[in-house]
XYZ file of C-alpha atoms in Angstrom:
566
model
C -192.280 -14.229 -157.177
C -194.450 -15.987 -159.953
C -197.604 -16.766 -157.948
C -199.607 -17.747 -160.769
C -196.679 -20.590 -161.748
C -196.140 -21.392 -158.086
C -199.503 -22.573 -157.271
C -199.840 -24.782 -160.606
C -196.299 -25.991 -159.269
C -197.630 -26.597 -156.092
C -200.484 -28.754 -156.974
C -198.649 -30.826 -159.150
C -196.449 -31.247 -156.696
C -198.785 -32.338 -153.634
C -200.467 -34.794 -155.559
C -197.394 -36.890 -156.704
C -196.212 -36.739 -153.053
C -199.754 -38.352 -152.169
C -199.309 -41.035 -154.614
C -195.632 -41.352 -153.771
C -197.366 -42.198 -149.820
C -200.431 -44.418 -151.232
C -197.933 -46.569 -153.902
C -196.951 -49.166 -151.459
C -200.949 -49.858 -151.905
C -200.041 -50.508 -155.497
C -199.508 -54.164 -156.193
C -199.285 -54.941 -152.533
C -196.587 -56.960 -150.947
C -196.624 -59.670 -148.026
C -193.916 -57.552 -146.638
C -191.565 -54.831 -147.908
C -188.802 -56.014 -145.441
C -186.898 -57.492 -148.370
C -184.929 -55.866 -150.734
C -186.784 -57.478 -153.705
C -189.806 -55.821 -152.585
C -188.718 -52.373 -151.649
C -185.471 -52.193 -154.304
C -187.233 -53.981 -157.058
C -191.072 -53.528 -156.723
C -191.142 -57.439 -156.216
C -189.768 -58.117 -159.897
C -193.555 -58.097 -160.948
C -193.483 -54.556 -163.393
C -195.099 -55.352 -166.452
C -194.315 -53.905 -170.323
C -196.181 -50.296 -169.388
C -194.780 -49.701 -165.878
C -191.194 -50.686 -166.692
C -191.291 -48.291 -170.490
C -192.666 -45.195 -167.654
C -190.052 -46.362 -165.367
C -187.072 -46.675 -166.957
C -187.850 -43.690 -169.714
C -188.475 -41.638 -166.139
C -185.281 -43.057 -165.099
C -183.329 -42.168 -167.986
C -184.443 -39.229 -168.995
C -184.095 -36.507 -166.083
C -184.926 -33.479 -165.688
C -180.953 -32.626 -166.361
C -181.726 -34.069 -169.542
C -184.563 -31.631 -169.891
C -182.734 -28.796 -169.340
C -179.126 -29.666 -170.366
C -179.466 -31.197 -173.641
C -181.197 -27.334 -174.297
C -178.544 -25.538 -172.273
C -175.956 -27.389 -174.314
C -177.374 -26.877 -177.874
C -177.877 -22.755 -176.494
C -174.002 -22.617 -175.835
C -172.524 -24.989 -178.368
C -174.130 -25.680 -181.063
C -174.264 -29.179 -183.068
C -172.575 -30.650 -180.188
C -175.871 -30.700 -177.823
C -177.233 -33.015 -180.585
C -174.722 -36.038 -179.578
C -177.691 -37.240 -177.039
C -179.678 -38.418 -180.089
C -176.867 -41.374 -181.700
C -176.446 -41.691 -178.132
C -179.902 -42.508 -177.399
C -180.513 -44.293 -181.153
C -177.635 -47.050 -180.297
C -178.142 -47.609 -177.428
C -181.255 -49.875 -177.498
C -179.908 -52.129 -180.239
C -176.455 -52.265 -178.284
C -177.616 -53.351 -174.877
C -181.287 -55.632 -175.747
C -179.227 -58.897 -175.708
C -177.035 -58.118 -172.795
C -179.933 -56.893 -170.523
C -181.852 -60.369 -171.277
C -178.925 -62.521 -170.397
C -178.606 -59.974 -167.171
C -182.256 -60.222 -166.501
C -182.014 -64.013 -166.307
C -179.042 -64.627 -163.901
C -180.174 -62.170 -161.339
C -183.581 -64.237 -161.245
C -182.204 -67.308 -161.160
C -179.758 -66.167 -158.287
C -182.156 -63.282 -157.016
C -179.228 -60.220 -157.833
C -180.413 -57.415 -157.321
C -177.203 -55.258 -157.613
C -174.573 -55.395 -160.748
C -172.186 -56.062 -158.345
C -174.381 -58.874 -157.269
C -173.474 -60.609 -160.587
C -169.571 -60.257 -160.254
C -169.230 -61.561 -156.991
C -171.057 -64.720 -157.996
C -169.390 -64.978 -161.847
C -165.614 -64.248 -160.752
C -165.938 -65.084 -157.232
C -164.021 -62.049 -156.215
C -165.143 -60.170 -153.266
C -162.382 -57.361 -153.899
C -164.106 -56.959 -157.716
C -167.466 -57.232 -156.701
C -166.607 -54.638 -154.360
C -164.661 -51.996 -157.090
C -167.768 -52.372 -158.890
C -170.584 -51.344 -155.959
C -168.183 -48.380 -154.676
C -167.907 -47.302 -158.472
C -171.516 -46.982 -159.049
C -172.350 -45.527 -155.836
C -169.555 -42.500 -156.471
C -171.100 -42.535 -160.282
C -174.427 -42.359 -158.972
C -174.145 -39.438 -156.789
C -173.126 -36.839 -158.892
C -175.983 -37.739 -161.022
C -179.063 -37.246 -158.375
C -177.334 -33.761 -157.247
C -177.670 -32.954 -161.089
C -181.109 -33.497 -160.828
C -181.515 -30.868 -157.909
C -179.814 -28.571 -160.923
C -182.825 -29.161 -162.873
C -185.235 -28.336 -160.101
C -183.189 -25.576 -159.123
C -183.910 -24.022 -162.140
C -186.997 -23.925 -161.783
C -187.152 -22.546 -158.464
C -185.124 -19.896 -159.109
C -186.911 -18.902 -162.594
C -190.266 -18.754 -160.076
C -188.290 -16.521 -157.812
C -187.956 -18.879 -154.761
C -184.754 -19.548 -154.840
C -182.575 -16.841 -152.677
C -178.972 -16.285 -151.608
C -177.840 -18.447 -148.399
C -178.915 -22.050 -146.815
C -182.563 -20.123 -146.292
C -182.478 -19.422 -149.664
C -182.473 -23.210 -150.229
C -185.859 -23.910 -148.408
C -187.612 -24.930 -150.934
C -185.307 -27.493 -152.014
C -184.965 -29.151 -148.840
C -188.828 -28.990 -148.241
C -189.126 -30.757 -151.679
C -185.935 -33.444 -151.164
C -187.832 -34.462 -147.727
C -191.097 -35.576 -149.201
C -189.407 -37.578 -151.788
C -187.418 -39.116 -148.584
C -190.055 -39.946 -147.089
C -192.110 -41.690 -149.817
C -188.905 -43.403 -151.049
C -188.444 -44.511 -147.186
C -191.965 -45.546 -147.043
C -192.876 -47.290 -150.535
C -189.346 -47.814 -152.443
C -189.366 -48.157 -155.621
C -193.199 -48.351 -156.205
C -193.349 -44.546 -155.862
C -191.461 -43.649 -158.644
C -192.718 -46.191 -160.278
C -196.515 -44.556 -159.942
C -195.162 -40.919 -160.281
C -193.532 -41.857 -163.682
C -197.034 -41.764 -165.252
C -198.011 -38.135 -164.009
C -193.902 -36.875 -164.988
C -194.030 -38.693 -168.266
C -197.613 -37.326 -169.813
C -196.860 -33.632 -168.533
C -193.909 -34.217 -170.583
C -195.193 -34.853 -173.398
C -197.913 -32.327 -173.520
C -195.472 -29.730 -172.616
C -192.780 -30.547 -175.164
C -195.258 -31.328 -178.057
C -197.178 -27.854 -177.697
C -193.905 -25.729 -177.231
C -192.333 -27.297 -180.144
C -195.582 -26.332 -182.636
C -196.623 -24.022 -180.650
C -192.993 -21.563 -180.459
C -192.743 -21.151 -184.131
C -195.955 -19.756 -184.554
C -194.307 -17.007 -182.923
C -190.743 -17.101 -183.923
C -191.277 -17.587 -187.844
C -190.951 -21.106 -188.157
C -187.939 -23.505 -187.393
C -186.091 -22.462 -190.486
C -186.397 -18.773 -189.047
C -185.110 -20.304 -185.845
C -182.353 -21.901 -187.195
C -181.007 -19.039 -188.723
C -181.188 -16.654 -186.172
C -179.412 -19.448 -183.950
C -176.510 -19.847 -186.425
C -175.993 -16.105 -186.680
C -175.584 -15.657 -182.757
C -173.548 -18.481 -182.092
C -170.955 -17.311 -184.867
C -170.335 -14.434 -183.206
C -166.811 -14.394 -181.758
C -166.551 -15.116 -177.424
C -164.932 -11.478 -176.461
C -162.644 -13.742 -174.119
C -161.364 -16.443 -176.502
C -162.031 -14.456 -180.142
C -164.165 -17.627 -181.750
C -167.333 -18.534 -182.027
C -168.680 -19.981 -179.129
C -170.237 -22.734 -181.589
C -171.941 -23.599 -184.864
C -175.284 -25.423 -185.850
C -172.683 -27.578 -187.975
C -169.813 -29.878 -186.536
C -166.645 -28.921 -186.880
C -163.959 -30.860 -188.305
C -161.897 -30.971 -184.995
C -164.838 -31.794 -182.734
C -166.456 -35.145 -184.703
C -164.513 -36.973 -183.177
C -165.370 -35.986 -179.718
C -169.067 -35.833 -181.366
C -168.706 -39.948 -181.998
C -166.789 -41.287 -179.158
C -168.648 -39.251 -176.465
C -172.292 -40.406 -178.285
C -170.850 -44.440 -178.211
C -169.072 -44.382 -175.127
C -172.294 -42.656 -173.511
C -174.292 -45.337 -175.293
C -172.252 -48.480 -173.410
C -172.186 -46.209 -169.987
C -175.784 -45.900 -169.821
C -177.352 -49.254 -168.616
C -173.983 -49.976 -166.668
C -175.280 -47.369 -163.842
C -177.592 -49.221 -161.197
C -179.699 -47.153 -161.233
C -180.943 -48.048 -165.271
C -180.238 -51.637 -164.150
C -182.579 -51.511 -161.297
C -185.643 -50.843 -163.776
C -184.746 -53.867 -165.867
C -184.008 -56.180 -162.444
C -187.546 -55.008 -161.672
C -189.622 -56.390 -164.688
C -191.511 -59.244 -164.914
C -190.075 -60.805 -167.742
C -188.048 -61.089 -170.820
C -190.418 -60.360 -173.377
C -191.134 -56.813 -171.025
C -187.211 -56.202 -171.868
C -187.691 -56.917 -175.297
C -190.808 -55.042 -175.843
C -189.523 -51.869 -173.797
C -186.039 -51.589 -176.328
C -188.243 -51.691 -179.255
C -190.620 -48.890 -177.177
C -187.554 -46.654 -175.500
C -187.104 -45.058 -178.605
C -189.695 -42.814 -178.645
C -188.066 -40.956 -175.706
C -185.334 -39.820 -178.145
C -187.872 -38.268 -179.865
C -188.820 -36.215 -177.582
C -185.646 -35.414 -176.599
C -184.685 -34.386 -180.114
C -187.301 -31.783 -179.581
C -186.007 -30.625 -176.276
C -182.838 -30.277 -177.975
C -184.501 -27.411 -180.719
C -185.870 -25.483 -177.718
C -182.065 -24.529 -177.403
C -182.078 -22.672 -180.779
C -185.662 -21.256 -179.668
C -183.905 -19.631 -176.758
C -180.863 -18.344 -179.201
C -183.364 -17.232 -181.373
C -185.739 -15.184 -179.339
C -182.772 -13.553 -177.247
C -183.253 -15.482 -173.718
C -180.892 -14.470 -171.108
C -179.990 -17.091 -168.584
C -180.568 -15.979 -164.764
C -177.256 -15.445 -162.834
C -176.637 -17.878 -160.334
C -176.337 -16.073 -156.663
C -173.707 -18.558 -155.891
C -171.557 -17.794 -158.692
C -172.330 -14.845 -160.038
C -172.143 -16.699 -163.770
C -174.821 -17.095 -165.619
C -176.846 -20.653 -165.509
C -177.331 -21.963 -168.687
C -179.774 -24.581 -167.039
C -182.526 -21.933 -166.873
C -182.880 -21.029 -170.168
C -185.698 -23.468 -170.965
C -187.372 -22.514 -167.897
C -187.050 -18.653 -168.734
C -187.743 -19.591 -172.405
C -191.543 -20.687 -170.940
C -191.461 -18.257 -168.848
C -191.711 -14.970 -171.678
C -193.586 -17.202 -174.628
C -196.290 -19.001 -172.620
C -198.834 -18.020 -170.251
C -198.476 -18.520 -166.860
C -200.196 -21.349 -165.914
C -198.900 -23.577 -168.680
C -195.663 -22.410 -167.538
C -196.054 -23.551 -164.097
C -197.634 -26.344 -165.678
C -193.824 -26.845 -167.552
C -192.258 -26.410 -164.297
C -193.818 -29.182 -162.681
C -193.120 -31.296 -165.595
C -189.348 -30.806 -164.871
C -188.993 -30.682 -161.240
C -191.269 -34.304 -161.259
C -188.672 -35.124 -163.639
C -186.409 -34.411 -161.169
C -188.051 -36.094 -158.527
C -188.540 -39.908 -160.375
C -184.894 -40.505 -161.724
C -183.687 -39.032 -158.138
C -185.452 -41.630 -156.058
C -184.475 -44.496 -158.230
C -180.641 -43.436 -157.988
C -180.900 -43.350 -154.426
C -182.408 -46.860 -154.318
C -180.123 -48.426 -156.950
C -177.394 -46.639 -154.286
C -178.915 -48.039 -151.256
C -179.220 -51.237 -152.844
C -175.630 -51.280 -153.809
C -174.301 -50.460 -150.294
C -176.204 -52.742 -148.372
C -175.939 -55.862 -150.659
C -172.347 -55.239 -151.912
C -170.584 -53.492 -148.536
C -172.907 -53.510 -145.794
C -173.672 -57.457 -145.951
C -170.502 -58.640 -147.932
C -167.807 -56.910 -145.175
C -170.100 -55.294 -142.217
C -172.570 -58.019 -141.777
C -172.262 -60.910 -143.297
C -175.274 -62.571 -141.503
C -177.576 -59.887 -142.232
C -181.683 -61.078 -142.334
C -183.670 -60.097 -145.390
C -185.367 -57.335 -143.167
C -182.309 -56.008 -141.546
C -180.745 -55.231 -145.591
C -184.189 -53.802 -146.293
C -183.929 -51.264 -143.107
C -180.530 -50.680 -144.030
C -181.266 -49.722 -147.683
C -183.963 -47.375 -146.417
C -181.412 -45.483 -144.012
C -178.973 -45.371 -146.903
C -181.254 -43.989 -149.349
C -181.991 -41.742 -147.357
C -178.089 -40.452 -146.483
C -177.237 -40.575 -150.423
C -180.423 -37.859 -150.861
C -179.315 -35.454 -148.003
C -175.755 -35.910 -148.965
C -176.652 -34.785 -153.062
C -178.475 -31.625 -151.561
C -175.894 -30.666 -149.700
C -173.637 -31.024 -152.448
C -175.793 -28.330 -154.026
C -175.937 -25.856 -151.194
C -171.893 -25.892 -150.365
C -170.422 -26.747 -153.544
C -170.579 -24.890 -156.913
C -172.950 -26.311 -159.260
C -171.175 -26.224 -162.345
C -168.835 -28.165 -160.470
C -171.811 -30.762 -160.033
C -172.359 -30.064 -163.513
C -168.959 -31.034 -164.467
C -168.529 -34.534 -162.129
C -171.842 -35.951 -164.249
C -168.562 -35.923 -167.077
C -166.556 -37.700 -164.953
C -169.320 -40.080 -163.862
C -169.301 -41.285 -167.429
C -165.856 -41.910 -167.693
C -166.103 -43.774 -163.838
C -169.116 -46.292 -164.620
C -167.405 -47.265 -168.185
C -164.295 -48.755 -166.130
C -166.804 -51.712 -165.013
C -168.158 -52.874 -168.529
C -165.414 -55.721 -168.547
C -166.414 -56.589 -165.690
C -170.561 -56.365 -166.082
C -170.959 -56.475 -169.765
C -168.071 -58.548 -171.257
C -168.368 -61.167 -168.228
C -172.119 -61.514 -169.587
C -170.245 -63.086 -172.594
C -167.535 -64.928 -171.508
C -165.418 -66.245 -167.962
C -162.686 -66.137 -170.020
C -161.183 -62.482 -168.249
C -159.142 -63.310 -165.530
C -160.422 -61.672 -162.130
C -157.154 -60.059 -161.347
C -157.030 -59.157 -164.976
C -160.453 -56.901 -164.372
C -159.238 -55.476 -161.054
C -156.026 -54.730 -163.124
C -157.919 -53.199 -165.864
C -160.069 -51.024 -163.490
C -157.074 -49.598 -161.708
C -155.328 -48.720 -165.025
C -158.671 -46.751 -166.641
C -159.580 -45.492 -163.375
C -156.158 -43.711 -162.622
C -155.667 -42.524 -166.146
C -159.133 -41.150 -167.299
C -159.020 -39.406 -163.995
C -155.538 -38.024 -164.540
C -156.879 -36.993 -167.858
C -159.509 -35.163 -166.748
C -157.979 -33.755 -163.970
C -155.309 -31.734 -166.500
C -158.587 -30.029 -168.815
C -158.112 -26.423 -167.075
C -162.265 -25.525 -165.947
C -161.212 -21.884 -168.161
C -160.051 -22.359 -171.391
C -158.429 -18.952 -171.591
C -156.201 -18.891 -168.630
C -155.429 -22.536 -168.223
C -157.055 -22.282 -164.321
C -158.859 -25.430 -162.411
C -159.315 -28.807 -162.911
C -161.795 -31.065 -164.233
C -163.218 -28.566 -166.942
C -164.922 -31.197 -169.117
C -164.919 -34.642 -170.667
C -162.755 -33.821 -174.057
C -159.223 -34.165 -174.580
C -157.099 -32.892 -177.798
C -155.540 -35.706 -179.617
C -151.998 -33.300 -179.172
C -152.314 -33.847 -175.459
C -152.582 -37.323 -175.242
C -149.831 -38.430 -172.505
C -150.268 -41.986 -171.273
C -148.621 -41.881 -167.977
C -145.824 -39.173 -169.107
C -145.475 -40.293 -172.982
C -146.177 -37.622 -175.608
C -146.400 -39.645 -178.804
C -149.023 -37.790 -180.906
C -148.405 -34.656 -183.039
C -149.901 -31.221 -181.830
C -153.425 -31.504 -183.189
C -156.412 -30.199 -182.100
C -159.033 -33.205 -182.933
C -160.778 -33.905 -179.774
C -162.023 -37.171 -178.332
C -164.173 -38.254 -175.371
C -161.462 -39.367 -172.687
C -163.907 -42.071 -170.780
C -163.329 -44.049 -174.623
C -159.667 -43.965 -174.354
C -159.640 -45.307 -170.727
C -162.095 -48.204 -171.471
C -159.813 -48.996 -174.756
C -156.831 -48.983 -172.005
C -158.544 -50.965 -169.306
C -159.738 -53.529 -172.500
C -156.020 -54.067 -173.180
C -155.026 -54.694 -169.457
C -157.496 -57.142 -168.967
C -156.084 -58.845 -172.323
C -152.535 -58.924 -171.534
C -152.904 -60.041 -168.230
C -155.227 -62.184 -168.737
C -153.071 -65.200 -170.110
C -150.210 -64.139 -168.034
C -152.005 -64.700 -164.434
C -153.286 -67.935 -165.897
C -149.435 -69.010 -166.518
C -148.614 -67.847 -162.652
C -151.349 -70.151 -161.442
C -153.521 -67.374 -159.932
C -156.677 -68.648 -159.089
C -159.429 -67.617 -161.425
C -162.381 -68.361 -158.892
C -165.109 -70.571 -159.164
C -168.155 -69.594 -161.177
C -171.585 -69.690 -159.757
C -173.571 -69.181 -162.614
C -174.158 -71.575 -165.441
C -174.966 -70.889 -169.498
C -178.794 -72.239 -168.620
C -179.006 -69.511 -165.981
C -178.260 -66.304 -168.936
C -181.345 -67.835 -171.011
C -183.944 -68.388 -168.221
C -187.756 -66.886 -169.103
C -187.873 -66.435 -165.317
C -191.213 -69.020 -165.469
C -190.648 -71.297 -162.277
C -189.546 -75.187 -163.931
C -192.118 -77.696 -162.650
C -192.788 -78.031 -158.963
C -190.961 -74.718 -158.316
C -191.697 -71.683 -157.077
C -190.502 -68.392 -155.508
C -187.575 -66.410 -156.218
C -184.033 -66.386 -156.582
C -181.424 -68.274 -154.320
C -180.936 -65.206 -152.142
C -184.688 -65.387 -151.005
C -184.892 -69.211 -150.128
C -186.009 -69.350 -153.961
C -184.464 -71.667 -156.405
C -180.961 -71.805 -156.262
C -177.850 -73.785 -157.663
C -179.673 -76.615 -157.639
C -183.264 -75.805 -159.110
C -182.926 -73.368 -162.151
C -185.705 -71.650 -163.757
C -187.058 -72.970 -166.804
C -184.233 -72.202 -169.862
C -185.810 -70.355 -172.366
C -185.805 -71.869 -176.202
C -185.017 -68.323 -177.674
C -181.533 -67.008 -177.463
């Protein structure tokens, strides 16, 4: 037991639970029986808040200690996060704004939201809410991988549901303050997470080489461990170079990560929540900086190679966890308290992006299923009291996805999330563009990438060496390709990200069928949105005020002022 890095811990941790409590204080509502108020912090965030927000959002403590973990065990490949991170600003600033403005004019709050009212399909609309909310989940029971890390590096994490404790202690109080203030609390706690971030990251990264020799030092020493042949597979378990059958796999996992990103609710739910397009704007020019710091996170992999880190064995398992090795890396080179210090920086991290997944979650059942099939005459209050009980479901269910299911398996479904959420960018992204996809085209589409990335990832064995398990990882060998039982591709071993080859598959459904359905006289549904609404600055036109249609605000028939900038 580290008692030194356990109280620091501690601290840290009480006083972002007391401003988790006191942020429904912050920017006070009338009421927070609406889901604008409690799933969007009233829509009122301004340029600062929503850059803490959605940088806490996006980058989790998973990131913190994956992207590490990643770079310790592979190499070059960890490295993909940063083209991942550096196109994806440019890629999704226009499509965010147009977003943005429809869901004020017609007060959206979900993705999902937007479908139903552009295709006027309640079966779509639906594909898409049950698709983020299985994407979703995975992704806040990764975060409890993060914290776990640190729990168990401090020595509080034992063998057993008791063993556990601590993580269930820690997943109430961010229950209750989600419960209580919604997504004001993460909002608030996104300052404290972000700035120990920063001070952490900056003084390891000029701080470690001081003691290692310097980066080219570290380097080195990196390269000559990870050449050394696996005693199970005879090769090298990776290189600080690419390879020339994993670039591939290197550029269609950083592109099709890229277009996944802002298709989860829960990165949509920080832009829903700003005040404004020029906020949007301003924030993708801002972002950025984030990939800075997690190109340094990234080098604290090679720090770990270099200075012979061990990762703790996980009780569960009995393998090794790879997501403790920036944890244990703090834990030998710093001094205690800055190490505890560190720790609360991550499990914080874990905390924000975790309570904004659960309400972009709750959001999406309550809008998308609860109201649309359950209840169609739900009252504003009765969806916000409905989002709280479901946020609070989707955070018990992730722990106990921890505590009775193996967490590299957890590890492993965050691939498969990827490949999931991608199957609704027709849908979300392209109908941003165009009403030109047929609905049943989309639904087509999603079935077809659905079944087959799934399929796909179902065959890649978990071990490599004896061909065992399912679900192993997110790369496929060009030589395996088999679309639905055809082999047509040579025995080569170039990989490639399978979520990019389902999207490309789903992209041609939708365009074949497309025309055909129209020839059948299939219905294409009525479209409730109008080119005006995709430009709107979200400034109420003269004499009107309030929100969108869904709150009694302007709706069909009073727009928001159009804005003159495209």
């Amino acid at each position: 037991m580290q008692w030194t890095e356990f109280g620091v811990f501690t601290a840290l941790f009480v006083l972002v639970s007391v401003l988790g409590f006191v942020a429904t204080r912050w920017r006070r509502a009338a009421s927070m029986d609406h889901l604008d108020e409690w799933g969007l912090g009233g829509r009122r965030f301004g340029s600062w808040i929503t850059w803490f927000l959605v940088g806490g959002d996006l980058y989790t403590a998973y990131t913190f200690v994956a992207v590490p973990a990643l770079v310790f065990g592979a190499g070059a490949m960890g490295f993909f996060a940063l083209p991942y991170t550096v196109v994806l600003y440019p890629l999704v600033l226009l499509p965010l704004l147009r977003m943005w403005s429809v869901s004020k004019v017609h007060g959206y709050v979900t993705p999902a939201d937007y479908v139903r009212g552009r295709y006027d399909s309640a079966l779509l609309a639906t594909l898409v809410a049950i698709t983020g909310i299985v994407a979703t989940m995975p992704y806040i029971a990764l975060q409890l991988a993060g914290l776990e890390a640190v729990l168990r590096t401090m020595g509080l994490n034992g063998g057993g549901i008791a063993g556990h404790a601590p993580l269930f202690v820690a997943f109430l109080v961010l229950a209750l303050y989600t419960y209580h203030s919604g997504l004001r609390a993460p909002a608030l706690i996104a300052f404290v997470k972000d700035l120990l971030i920063y001070v952490v990251i900056l003084v390891a990264v000029f701080y470690l080489p001081t003691r290692i020799g310097g980066w080219g030092s570290i380097i080195d020493e990196s390269a000559a461990v990870l050449s050394q042949p696996d005693p199970r597979t005879g090769q090298a378990s990776g290189s600080v170079l690419l390879g020339e059958h994993n670039q591939l796999q290197y550029a269609t996992l950083a592109l099709g990560s890229a277009l996944a990103l802002f298709l989860y609710p829960h990165s949509l739910t920080g832009i829903l929540a700003s005040s404004g397009r020029g906020v949007i704007r301003r924030n993708m020019i801002a972002l950025p900086a984030y990939s800075f710091l997690l190109g340094m996170l990234a080098l604290l992999g090679y720090a770990a190679l270099a200075t012979g880190v061990e990762p703790i064995v996980n009780g569960a398992t009995g393998e090794p966890d790879s997501n403790t090795i920036v944890p244990v890396l703090f834990d030998r080179m710093f001094a205690d308290w800055f190490a505890g210090l560190a720790y609360a920086a991550i499990g914080i991290g874990a905390l924000v992006p975790a309570a904004i997944m659960s309400i972009a979650a709750a959001n999406l059942w309550t809008r998308n299923i609860y109201k649309e099939h359950l209840r169609p005459g739900a009252s504003a209050a009765d969806e916000a009291r409905q989002a709280r009980l479901a946020s609070l479901v989707v955070k018990f269910g992730a722990v106990l996805s921890i505590v009775f299911i193996d967490p590299q398996f957890s590890i492993d479904m965050q691939l498969i999330g990827g490949v999931i959420i991608l199957q609704t960018l027709p849908a979300v992204a392209v109908g941003l563009y165009t009403r030109w996809p047929h609905r049943w085209a989309l639904v087509a589409g999603w079935t077809v990438g659905m079944a087959w990335g799934l399929w796909q990832l179902y065959l890649i064995p978990k071990d490599p060496v004896t061909g065992r398990g399912h679900f192993g990882g997110s790369a496929m060998r060009l030589g395996e390709f088999n679309l639905f039982g055809w082999e047509p591709l040579p025995d080569v071993a170039t990989q490639i990200y399978v979520g990019a080859v389902a999207l490309a598959l789903n992209l041609l459904v939708v365009v074949l069928l497309t025309p055909l359905f129209g020839r059948l006289g299939l219905s294409p549904g009525t479209d409730h949105t109008r080119e005006g609404d995709y430009l709107a600055t979200g400034r109420p036109a003269s004499g009107h005020t309030g929100g969108g249609a869904a709150d009694g605000g302007p709706g069909d028939s009073e727009r928001w002022a159009p804005s003159t900038r495209t």
